[in-house]
Coordinates of C-alpha atoms and ligand atoms in Angstrom, one line a residue:
M1 CA 62.3 98.1 100.5
A2 CA 60.7 95.4 102.3
P3 CA 60.5 96.3 105.9
D4 CA 63.2 92.8 106.3
R5 CA 64.8 93.0 110.0
D6 CA 66.8 90.2 109.2
W7 CA 68.1 90.8 106.2
W8 CA 71.6 91.0 107.2
R9 CA 71.1 87.5 108.7
H10 CA 72.0 86.1 105.0
A11 CA 73.1 89.0 102.8
V12 CA 75.5 89.2 100.0
V13 CA 77.2 92.5 100.7
Y14 CA 79.2 93.8 98.4
Q15 CA 82.4 96.3 99.4
V16 CA 82.5 99.1 97.7
Y17 CA 86.0 101.1 97.9
P18 CA 84.9 104.2 96.2
R19 CA 88.0 105.6 95.3
S20 CA 88.5 103.1 93.3
F21 CA 85.8 101.9 91.9
A22 CA 84.4 104.0 89.3
D23 CA 85.4 107.6 88.4
A24 CA 82.8 110.0 86.8
D25 CA 84.7 113.6 86.5
G26 CA 87.7 112.2 85.3
D27 CA 90.3 113.1 88.2
G28 CA 91.4 110.3 88.8
I29 CA 89.4 109.1 91.7
G30 CA 86.4 107.0 91.5
D31 CA 83.1 109.2 93.0
L32 CA 79.8 108.8 93.9
R33 CA 78.6 109.6 90.5
G34 CA 80.6 107.2 88.9
I35 CA 79.2 104.8 91.5
L36 CA 75.6 105.8 90.5
S37 CA 76.7 104.9 87.0
R38 CA 77.2 101.6 87.7
V39 CA 74.0 101.0 89.5
D40 CA 72.8 98.5 86.7
Y41 CA 75.8 96.5 87.3
L42 CA 75.8 96.1 90.6
A43 CA 72.3 94.8 90.7
S44 CA 73.0 92.6 88.1
L45 CA 75.4 90.9 90.5
G46 CA 72.5 89.8 92.9
I47 CA 73.7 91.0 95.9
D48 CA 71.5 92.1 98.3
A49 CA 73.9 94.9 99.6
V50 CA 76.3 97.7 99.2
W51 CA 79.1 98.3 101.7
L52 CA 80.5 101.8 100.5
S53 CA 84.3 102.2 102.4
P54 CA 84.7 106.1 103.9
F55 CA 83.2 108.6 101.3
Y56 CA 83.8 111.2 104.0
P57 CA 85.6 114.4 103.7
S58 CA 89.7 113.1 104.0
P59 CA 93.2 114.1 103.8
L60 CA 93.5 110.6 102.9
A61 CA 96.9 109.9 104.7
D62 CA 95.0 106.5 105.0
G63 CA 92.8 105.9 102.3
G64 CA 89.7 107.8 103.9
Y65 CA 90.0 106.0 107.0
D66 CA 91.2 109.0 108.5
V67 CA 88.0 111.4 108.3
A68 CA 87.9 115.1 108.7
D69 CA 84.1 115.2 109.1
Y70 CA 81.8 112.3 109.6
R71 CA 78.6 113.9 108.8
N72 CA 79.6 114.9 105.0
V73 CA 81.1 113.7 101.2
D74 CA 84.2 114.5 100.4
P75 CA 83.8 116.9 97.8
R76 CA 86.6 115.0 95.5
L77 CA 83.4 112.1 95.5
G78 CA 80.7 114.3 95.8
T79 CA 78.0 116.0 97.4
L80 CA 75.4 114.8 100.1
E81 CA 72.8 114.9 97.3
D82 CA 74.8 112.5 95.6
M83 CA 74.9 110.5 98.6
D84 CA 71.0 110.7 98.9
E85 CA 70.4 110.0 95.3
L86 CA 72.6 106.7 95.3
I87 CA 71.0 105.6 98.7
A88 CA 67.4 105.7 97.0
V89 CA 68.4 104.4 93.8
L90 CA 70.3 101.5 95.3
H91 CA 66.8 101.0 97.2
E92 CA 65.0 101.2 94.1
R93 CA 67.2 98.5 92.9
G94 CA 66.7 96.0 96.0
I95 CA 69.8 96.9 97.3
R96 CA 70.8 97.9 101.0
V97 CA 73.3 100.5 102.0
V98 CA 76.1 99.9 104.6
V99 CA 78.4 102.5 105.5
D100 CA 81.7 102.7 106.9
I101 CA 81.9 104.6 110.7
V102 CA 85.8 104.9 112.2
P103 CA 85.3 105.8 115.5
N104 CA 88.9 105.0 116.6
H105 CA 90.4 107.9 115.8
T106 CA 89.6 111.2 113.7
S107 CA 91.8 112.6 110.7
D108 CA 94.0 115.3 112.0
R109 CA 92.5 117.5 110.3
H110 CA 89.4 116.7 112.3
P111 CA 88.7 120.5 114.0
W112 CA 88.5 118.4 117.5
F113 CA 92.0 117.5 116.9
Q114 CA 93.2 121.1 115.6
E115 CA 91.8 122.9 118.5
A116 CA 93.2 120.6 120.4
L117 CA 96.6 121.3 119.2
A118 CA 95.8 124.7 119.3
A119 CA 94.2 124.7 123.1
G120 CA 97.5 124.1 124.4
R121 CA 98.2 121.7 127.3
G122 CA 95.5 120.9 130.3
S123 CA 92.8 122.1 128.3
E124 CA 89.4 120.5 127.9
A125 CA 90.0 120.0 123.9
R126 CA 92.4 117.8 124.3
E127 CA 90.6 115.7 126.8
R128 CA 89.0 114.4 123.7
Y129 CA 92.0 112.5 122.9
I130 CA 94.7 110.8 124.2
F131 CA 97.5 113.4 124.9
R132 CA 100.4 113.0 127.5
D133 CA 103.6 114.3 129.1
G134 CA 106.2 113.2 127.1
A135 CA 109.1 111.5 128.8
G136 CA 113.0 112.7 129.3
P137 CA 114.0 116.5 129.4
Q138 CA 111.1 118.5 128.0
G139 CA 109.4 115.9 127.8
A140 CA 111.5 114.9 124.1
E141 CA 110.9 111.2 124.3
P142 CA 107.5 109.8 123.6
P143 CA 105.6 108.5 126.6
T144 CA 106.2 104.8 126.4
D145 CA 107.8 102.2 123.7
W146 CA 104.4 101.8 121.7
V147 CA 104.4 101.2 118.3
S148 CA 101.4 101.5 116.1
M149 CA 100.0 98.9 113.7
F150 CA 101.4 100.8 110.7
G151 CA 104.9 100.8 112.2
G152 CA 106.9 103.4 114.5
P153 CA 106.2 105.0 117.3
A154 CA 102.5 105.3 118.4
W155 CA 102.9 108.7 119.8
A156 CA 103.4 111.7 117.7
P157 CA 104.9 115.3 119.4
A158 CA 102.4 117.7 119.9
G159 CA 105.0 120.3 119.4
D160 CA 105.0 121.5 123.6
G161 CA 105.9 118.6 125.4
Q162 CA 102.9 116.5 125.0
W163 CA 102.4 113.5 122.5
Y164 CA 99.3 112.3 121.6
L165 CA 98.3 108.4 120.9
H166 CA 97.8 107.5 117.4
T167 CA 96.8 103.4 117.1
F168 CA 97.6 103.8 113.6
A169 CA 98.7 106.2 111.4
V170 CA 100.7 109.8 112.8
E171 CA 97.8 111.9 110.5
Q172 CA 95.0 109.4 112.7
P173 CA 94.6 110.6 116.8
D174 CA 92.6 108.4 119.2
L175 CA 89.6 109.5 120.6
N176 CA 89.2 109.4 124.4
W177 CA 86.0 107.0 124.9
D178 CA 86.0 108.0 128.2
R179 CA 84.3 111.7 127.2
P180 CA 80.5 112.2 127.2
D181 CA 81.3 114.5 123.9
V182 CA 82.7 111.4 122.0
R183 CA 80.1 109.1 122.9
A184 CA 77.0 111.9 121.3
D185 CA 79.2 113.1 118.7
F186 CA 79.1 109.6 117.1
V187 CA 75.6 108.8 117.8
R188 CA 74.7 112.3 116.7
T189 CA 76.7 110.8 113.2
L190 CA 75.1 107.6 113.3
R191 CA 71.3 109.0 113.5
F192 CA 72.7 111.6 110.8
W193 CA 73.1 108.4 108.1
A194 CA 70.2 106.7 109.2
D195 CA 68.1 109.4 108.7
R196 CA 69.2 109.4 105.1
G197 CA 68.1 106.2 105.0
V198 CA 71.5 104.1 105.3
D199 CA 70.6 100.4 106.6
G200 CA 73.8 99.4 108.4
F201 CA 77.2 100.2 109.7
R202 CA 80.5 98.7 109.7
I203 CA 82.1 99.3 112.8
D204 CA 85.7 99.9 111.7
V205 CA 88.0 98.5 114.8
A206 CA 85.5 98.2 116.9
H207 CA 87.5 96.2 119.8
M208 CA 89.8 99.1 120.4
L209 CA 87.8 102.6 121.3
T210 CA 87.9 102.4 125.2
K211 CA 91.2 102.0 126.8
D212 CA 92.6 102.5 130.5
L213 CA 95.8 104.7 130.3
T214 CA 95.9 104.7 134.2
E215 CA 99.1 105.6 135.0
P216 CA 101.9 104.6 135.2
L217 CA 101.4 103.5 131.3
P218 CA 102.8 99.8 130.9
S219 CA 105.8 99.4 128.5
R220 CA 105.2 97.1 125.2
D221 CA 106.9 94.3 126.8
E222 CA 104.4 94.3 130.1
L223 CA 101.6 95.0 127.1
A224 CA 102.1 92.1 125.4
L225 CA 102.0 89.4 128.9
I226 CA 98.8 91.1 129.9
P227 CA 96.0 88.4 128.4
V228 CA 93.6 89.6 125.7
D229 CA 90.4 89.1 128.4
G230 CA 88.4 91.9 128.6
Q231 CA 90.7 94.0 131.2
H232 CA 93.2 94.7 128.4
P233 CA 94.7 98.7 128.7
L234 CA 94.1 98.9 124.4
L235 CA 92.2 95.9 122.9
D236 CA 88.8 94.5 123.3
R237 CA 88.0 95.7 126.4
D238 CA 84.9 95.0 127.8
D239 CA 83.6 97.9 129.0
V240 CA 83.3 98.8 124.9
H241 CA 80.3 97.0 124.9
E242 CA 78.9 100.1 127.0
V243 CA 79.3 102.2 123.7
Y244 CA 77.8 99.4 121.6
A245 CA 74.9 99.0 124.4
E246 CA 73.7 102.6 123.7
W247 CA 74.6 102.6 119.5
R248 CA 72.0 99.6 120.0
Q249 CA 69.3 101.3 121.8
V250 CA 70.0 104.3 118.4
F251 CA 69.9 101.0 115.6
D252 CA 66.4 100.0 117.2
E253 CA 64.6 103.5 117.1
Y254 CA 64.2 102.1 112.9
D255 CA 61.7 100.3 111.7
P256 CA 63.4 98.1 110.4
P257 CA 66.4 98.3 112.7
R258 CA 69.3 99.0 111.6
A259 CA 72.3 96.4 111.2
A260 CA 75.9 96.8 111.9
V261 CA 79.1 94.3 111.6
A262 CA 82.0 94.8 113.8
E263 CA 85.8 94.9 112.0
A264 CA 87.1 93.3 115.4
W265 CA 90.3 91.3 115.1
V266 CA 89.9 89.4 118.3
D267 CA 89.9 85.9 119.5
S268 CA 87.5 84.1 118.1
S269 CA 86.2 83.2 121.6
R270 CA 85.3 86.4 121.7
V271 CA 83.9 87.7 118.6
P272 CA 80.5 86.8 119.9
L273 CA 80.4 89.6 122.2
Y274 CA 80.1 92.2 119.3
A275 CA 77.7 89.7 117.4
R276 CA 75.6 89.4 120.3
P277 CA 72.1 91.0 119.4
E278 CA 72.4 93.3 122.4
S279 CA 75.9 94.6 120.9
L280 CA 76.4 95.4 117.5
G281 CA 74.7 92.3 116.0
Q282 CA 77.0 90.4 114.0
A283 CA 81.0 90.2 113.8
F284 CA 83.2 89.5 110.5
N285 CA 85.2 86.2 110.9
F286 CA 88.1 86.5 109.2
D287 CA 89.2 83.2 109.6
L288 CA 88.5 81.9 106.3
L289 CA 90.1 84.7 105.2
E290 CA 93.4 83.7 107.3
A291 CA 93.1 80.4 106.0
D292 CA 95.3 79.0 103.3
F293 CA 93.3 76.8 100.1
D294 CA 93.3 73.7 102.5
A295 CA 90.4 71.2 103.5
A296 CA 91.3 70.4 107.1
Q297 CA 91.6 74.4 107.7
F298 CA 88.4 75.1 106.1
R299 CA 86.2 72.5 107.7
R300 CA 87.3 73.6 111.1
V301 CA 86.7 77.3 110.1
V302 CA 83.2 77.1 109.2
T303 CA 81.9 74.3 112.2
E304 CA 83.6 76.9 115.0
N305 CA 82.1 79.9 113.3
L306 CA 78.5 78.1 112.9
A307 CA 78.7 77.1 116.2
L308 CA 80.1 80.9 117.9
A309 CA 77.6 82.3 115.4
A310 CA 74.4 80.1 117.4
A311 CA 76.0 80.8 120.6
S312 CA 75.8 84.6 120.1
G313 CA 72.6 84.8 118.4
S314 CA 73.9 85.9 114.8
S315 CA 74.5 84.7 112.2
S316 CA 77.9 84.4 110.6
T317 CA 80.0 86.3 108.3
W318 CA 82.3 84.8 105.9
V319 CA 85.0 86.7 104.0
L320 CA 88.2 86.1 101.8
S321 CA 88.7 89.8 100.6
N322 CA 88.5 93.1 101.5
H323 CA 90.7 96.5 101.0
D324 CA 93.2 95.5 103.6
V325 CA 94.6 91.7 102.3
V326 CA 96.7 90.5 99.2
R327 CA 93.7 89.8 96.6
P328 CA 92.8 85.5 96.7
A329 CA 93.1 84.9 93.5
T330 CA 97.0 86.2 94.5
R331 CA 97.0 84.7 98.1
Y332 CA 96.4 80.9 96.6
G333 CA 98.7 81.2 93.8
L334 CA 101.7 81.8 96.0
P335 CA 104.8 80.0 95.9
H336 CA 104.8 79.6 99.4
P337 CA 101.7 79.9 101.8
P338 CA 102.2 83.4 103.7
R339 CA 103.3 83.1 107.1
K340 CA 101.1 84.3 109.4
T341 CA 102.5 87.4 111.8
D342 CA 101.3 89.0 115.2
G343 CA 100.7 92.6 113.7
H344 CA 97.4 94.0 112.2
P345 CA 96.0 92.3 109.4
A346 CA 97.6 94.9 107.1
V347 CA 101.0 93.2 107.3
K348 CA 99.8 89.2 107.4
H349 CA 98.3 87.3 104.5
G350 CA 100.9 87.6 101.6
V351 CA 101.9 90.6 101.5
Q352 CA 104.8 88.6 104.1
W353 CA 105.4 87.3 100.6
L354 CA 106.1 90.9 99.0
R355 CA 107.9 91.9 101.2
E356 CA 110.5 89.1 100.6
G357 CA 110.8 90.1 97.5
G358 CA 107.8 88.5 95.4
S359 CA 107.1 90.2 92.2
D360 CA 104.2 88.9 90.1
S361 CA 106.0 86.9 87.8
A362 CA 106.4 84.3 90.6
V363 CA 102.2 84.1 91.7
D364 CA 100.7 80.7 89.6
R365 CA 98.0 83.0 88.2
V366 CA 96.3 80.1 87.1
A367 CA 96.0 78.1 90.0
G368 CA 95.7 80.8 92.4
L369 CA 92.5 81.7 89.9
R370 CA 91.1 78.5 89.6
R371 CA 91.5 78.1 93.6
A372 CA 89.7 81.5 94.6
R373 CA 86.8 80.7 92.2
A374 CA 86.7 77.3 94.1
A375 CA 86.8 78.9 97.6
A376 CA 84.5 81.8 96.5
L377 CA 81.6 78.8 95.7
F378 CA 82.2 76.9 98.7
M379 CA 82.1 80.7 100.8
L380 CA 79.2 81.7 98.9
G381 CA 76.9 78.3 99.7
L382 CA 77.5 78.6 103.8
P383 CA 74.7 80.1 105.9
G384 CA 75.2 83.6 107.3
S385 CA 76.3 86.7 105.0
A386 CA 79.3 86.8 102.7
Y387 CA 81.5 89.6 101.9
L388 CA 82.7 89.9 98.2
Y389 CA 85.1 93.2 97.8
Q390 CA 84.9 94.7 94.4
G391 CA 87.0 93.2 91.9
E392 CA 86.7 89.7 93.4
E393 CA 84.0 89.1 91.1
L394 CA 86.5 89.0 88.3
G395 CA 89.0 87.2 89.9
L396 CA 91.1 89.9 90.0
P397 CA 94.4 89.5 91.0
E398 CA 96.7 91.6 93.6
V399 CA 99.2 94.2 91.9
G400 CA 102.2 93.0 93.4
D401 CA 104.8 95.4 91.0
L402 CA 103.7 98.9 91.7
A403 CA 106.5 101.5 91.9
A404 CA 107.7 103.2 95.4
A405 CA 106.7 106.6 93.8
A406 CA 103.0 105.2 93.1
R407 CA 102.5 104.1 96.4
Q408 CA 99.9 105.6 98.9
D409 CA 99.5 103.4 101.7
P410 CA 100.8 104.5 105.0
T411 CA 102.0 101.2 105.9
F412 CA 104.6 101.5 103.1
F413 CA 105.7 104.7 104.2
R414 CA 105.6 104.1 108.1
S415 CA 107.7 100.8 107.5
G416 CA 110.5 102.8 105.6
G417 CA 109.3 100.4 102.5
Q418 CA 109.7 97.2 103.8
D419 CA 105.9 96.5 104.1
P420 CA 104.7 97.1 100.6
G421 CA 101.4 97.8 102.1
R422 CA 97.6 97.6 100.6
D423 CA 97.8 99.9 97.4
G424 CA 97.7 96.5 95.5
C425 CA 94.5 94.9 96.2
R426 CA 93.4 99.3 95.8
V427 CA 93.8 99.6 92.2
P428 CA 90.8 101.5 90.4
L429 CA 89.0 98.7 88.5
P430 CA 89.3 97.7 85.1
W431 CA 85.6 98.0 83.2
S432 CA 86.6 97.7 79.6
P433 CA 90.1 96.5 77.8
D434 CA 90.7 99.5 76.7
G435 CA 90.6 103.3 77.0
P436 CA 93.0 105.3 79.3
S437 CA 91.8 103.8 82.6
F438 CA 90.6 100.6 81.3
G439 CA 87.2 102.2 81.8
F440 CA 87.4 103.7 85.1
G441 CA 87.0 106.8 84.2
P442 CA 88.2 109.4 81.4
G443 CA 91.4 109.7 82.2
P444 CA 94.3 108.0 84.1
A445 CA 93.6 106.5 87.3
H446 CA 95.1 107.5 91.0
L447 CA 96.7 103.9 91.6
P448 CA 98.6 102.9 87.9
Q449 CA 96.4 100.0 86.0
P450 CA 98.5 97.1 85.1
A451 CA 98.4 95.7 81.2
W452 CA 96.8 92.5 82.3
F453 CA 93.8 94.5 83.6
A454 CA 92.5 94.1 80.1
E455 CA 91.7 90.5 80.4
Y456 CA 90.2 90.8 83.7
S457 CA 87.8 93.5 82.7
V458 CA 83.8 93.8 83.4
A459 CA 83.6 93.7 79.7
A460 CA 85.9 91.3 78.9
Q461 CA 84.2 89.0 81.6
E462 CA 80.8 89.6 80.3
E463 CA 81.6 88.0 76.8
A464 CA 83.6 84.7 78.5
V465 CA 81.7 81.9 79.0
G466 CA 82.9 80.7 82.1
S467 CA 84.4 83.8 83.1
T468 CA 84.3 84.4 87.2
L469 CA 81.9 87.4 86.5
R470 CA 79.6 85.0 85.1
L471 CA 80.5 82.3 87.6
L472 CA 80.1 84.3 90.4
R473 CA 76.5 85.6 89.1
R474 CA 75.0 82.5 88.4
A475 CA 75.6 81.6 91.9
L476 CA 74.4 84.8 93.2
A477 CA 71.0 83.8 91.8
L478 CA 71.2 79.9 92.9
R479 CA 71.9 81.3 96.4
R480 CA 68.9 82.4 96.9
R481 CA 67.0 79.0 96.7
F482 CA 68.3 78.0 99.9
A483 CA 70.2 81.2 101.6
E484 CA 67.6 81.7 103.9
T485 CA 67.6 78.1 105.4
A486 CA 69.6 77.2 108.2
V487 CA 70.4 74.0 107.5
F488 CA 74.0 72.8 106.7
E489 CA 75.6 69.3 107.4
W490 CA 78.6 68.2 106.4
V491 CA 78.7 64.7 104.5
D492 CA 81.2 62.3 104.6
T493 CA 83.3 62.2 101.3
G494 CA 85.9 59.2 102.5
D495 CA 88.9 61.7 101.1
P496 CA 90.4 64.1 103.6
D497 CA 91.3 66.7 100.3
V498 CA 87.0 67.0 99.6
L499 CA 84.3 68.8 101.7
R500 CA 80.8 68.2 101.3
Y501 CA 78.0 69.8 102.8
R502 CA 74.4 69.7 102.8
R503 CA 72.0 73.1 103.0
G504 CA 68.5 73.2 102.8
G505 CA 66.0 71.8 99.7
G506 CA 68.6 69.5 99.3
W507 CA 71.4 71.6 97.8
E508 CA 75.0 70.2 98.2
V509 CA 78.5 71.9 97.7
V510 CA 81.5 70.0 97.2
T511 CA 85.1 71.4 96.7
N512 CA 87.9 69.2 95.7
F513 CA 91.1 70.7 97.9
G514 CA 93.4 68.1 96.8
P515 CA 95.4 67.4 93.8
A516 CA 93.3 64.3 92.3
P517 CA 90.2 64.4 90.5
Y518 CA 87.0 63.2 92.7
D519 CA 84.2 61.1 91.7
L520 CA 80.5 62.1 92.6
D521 CA 77.8 59.5 93.4
R522 CA 75.6 62.5 91.8
I523 CA 75.5 64.2 88.4
E524 CA 73.2 67.0 89.0
M525 CA 75.6 69.5 88.9
A526 CA 74.2 73.1 88.9
V527 CA 77.1 75.1 88.6
T528 CA 81.3 74.0 88.9
S529 CA 84.1 76.8 89.1
G530 CA 86.2 74.4 87.0
L531 CA 86.4 72.2 84.4
N532 CA 82.3 70.9 83.7
I533 CA 82.8 66.8 83.7
M534 CA 79.7 65.5 84.8
G535 CA 79.7 63.3 87.9
V536 CA 83.7 64.5 88.8
V537 CA 84.5 66.8 90.8
P538 CA 88.6 68.3 89.6
P539 CA 91.4 69.6 91.6
D540 CA 90.8 73.1 93.2
T541 CA 87.2 73.2 92.4
T542 CA 83.8 73.7 93.8
V543 CA 80.6 72.5 92.4
W544 CA 77.3 73.3 93.7
L545 CA 75.0 69.9 93.2
A546 CA 71.0 70.4 93.0
P547 CA 68.5 68.6 94.7
A548 CA 68.3 65.3 93.4
S549 CA 65.2 65.5 90.4
G550 CA 62.4 64.6 92.8
A551 CA 63.1 65.8 95.7
Ligands
GLC601 C1 90.2 99.3 109.6 C2 90.3 99.3 108.4 C3 92.0 99.9 107.7 C4 91.9 101.1 108.1 C5 92.3 101.4 110.0 C6 92.4 102.1 110.7 O1 91.3 97.9 109.4 O2 89.9 98.4 107.4 O3 92.1 100.4 106.2 O4 93.7 101.5 108.0 O5 91.3 100.0 110.4 O6 90.8 103.3 110.5

């Protein structure tokens, strides 16, 4: 691969959730050989990089974000040799590889945690995690009333009067980032994958690693009153950047330097701390994902984030979808906009609607898809890098109606079924209109796929003129003509429901968020997410205008 130091600044990164992408061996779980069998497809999309969600050995208490061994491949997904082959084959096709690093917690099956449980109170092994004596007689009560991101108490009993902290599932004990051996082990993991040719890292909950757990520990209510200004005991602490400064040195040992992107759900004003060149270099900006399909909100998000990216010396990232949120084609077709909550992203973005008894039949799929296509084209024109989640290129809706017995996400179980969780966006991809799992594999898939998946399948969309797959492919090809330029300026439209921006070389993007068609002053439409009417942008539609002839 050409050693381009800055590839990540304007890359289109396609997120593969390995267990749900393609299953080569027929056990119902996607695997690395499945991904290998679909490399032609990945190359055909015109993406710059693939981000692989965790493929490490894991008991799957949280879809693989509970890692039992950071430097290996889950045997159900393949071997290290398969991973080497996948990296090599993707590189041959000009596609870079980003892997997920999960440093806030390990799996409870990680040898360190097993050792900590066995070694007992006061042991060195327990120091790698966050163990505290319980409150009340015999330590029978959790040390504090904190709640986990997935619901229920954030402490679990170790069986001997001590409790351990788990910000997420019970099976995900938090590590103690004060420990030099914890720090050293993650540096080893980064080198392990960088040495194997991995080009970048996505850092899971990057804002949570370091904690100040000086006694007495505050109550949940007290915690909520402490400002998140770099000194909060649990979140977005300034001292987490000491970790990333060390990692940055490691990344920069490589040529080209390894890239990193922070998953940090922090206030926008603090995102640049993670995105600085001396820290991780880039951070997800989830504002677009959290916005309604609304011109004023989209405009504000873009203006603010371009300024933030410039301030940090980074480039912005744009995200509409990932494995934690309700898919955009459903979100934008909900009977009412999802209400924002203060919790973890997993409990936002339309799961609220599902929780309130929404069902797939209540979604306006036609409008949802129209807006998802328009939003995707709006996003792909912006300067910076864009992240696409597998199935987004198909306009795939959320599977809302999964039976309780089929669900896997710990948020479903920890909330006593109140929160449907994130399985609906993790249902294995439909590749063909038929077969036991719509081409996902030779047998049934690990999450049931609805019959309507057939019409969204890759094969069906390869054939259909105007399909979402063909639309996004074309947009990704055209994007190359201006993606690397920094030029961005808003163009006045005279209509509050219509946004228009200009990019390098005279390319323009126009999105009509409103209910009435919008007349353009130009007809050089290169691609449209909606009906192809010369010189008109229909409602819920984005068009890209090629540079005026002669320009
Ligand atoms: C991140 C991941 C999510 C996971 C959580 C805990 O938010 O995206 O899937 O459950 O971290 O690791």
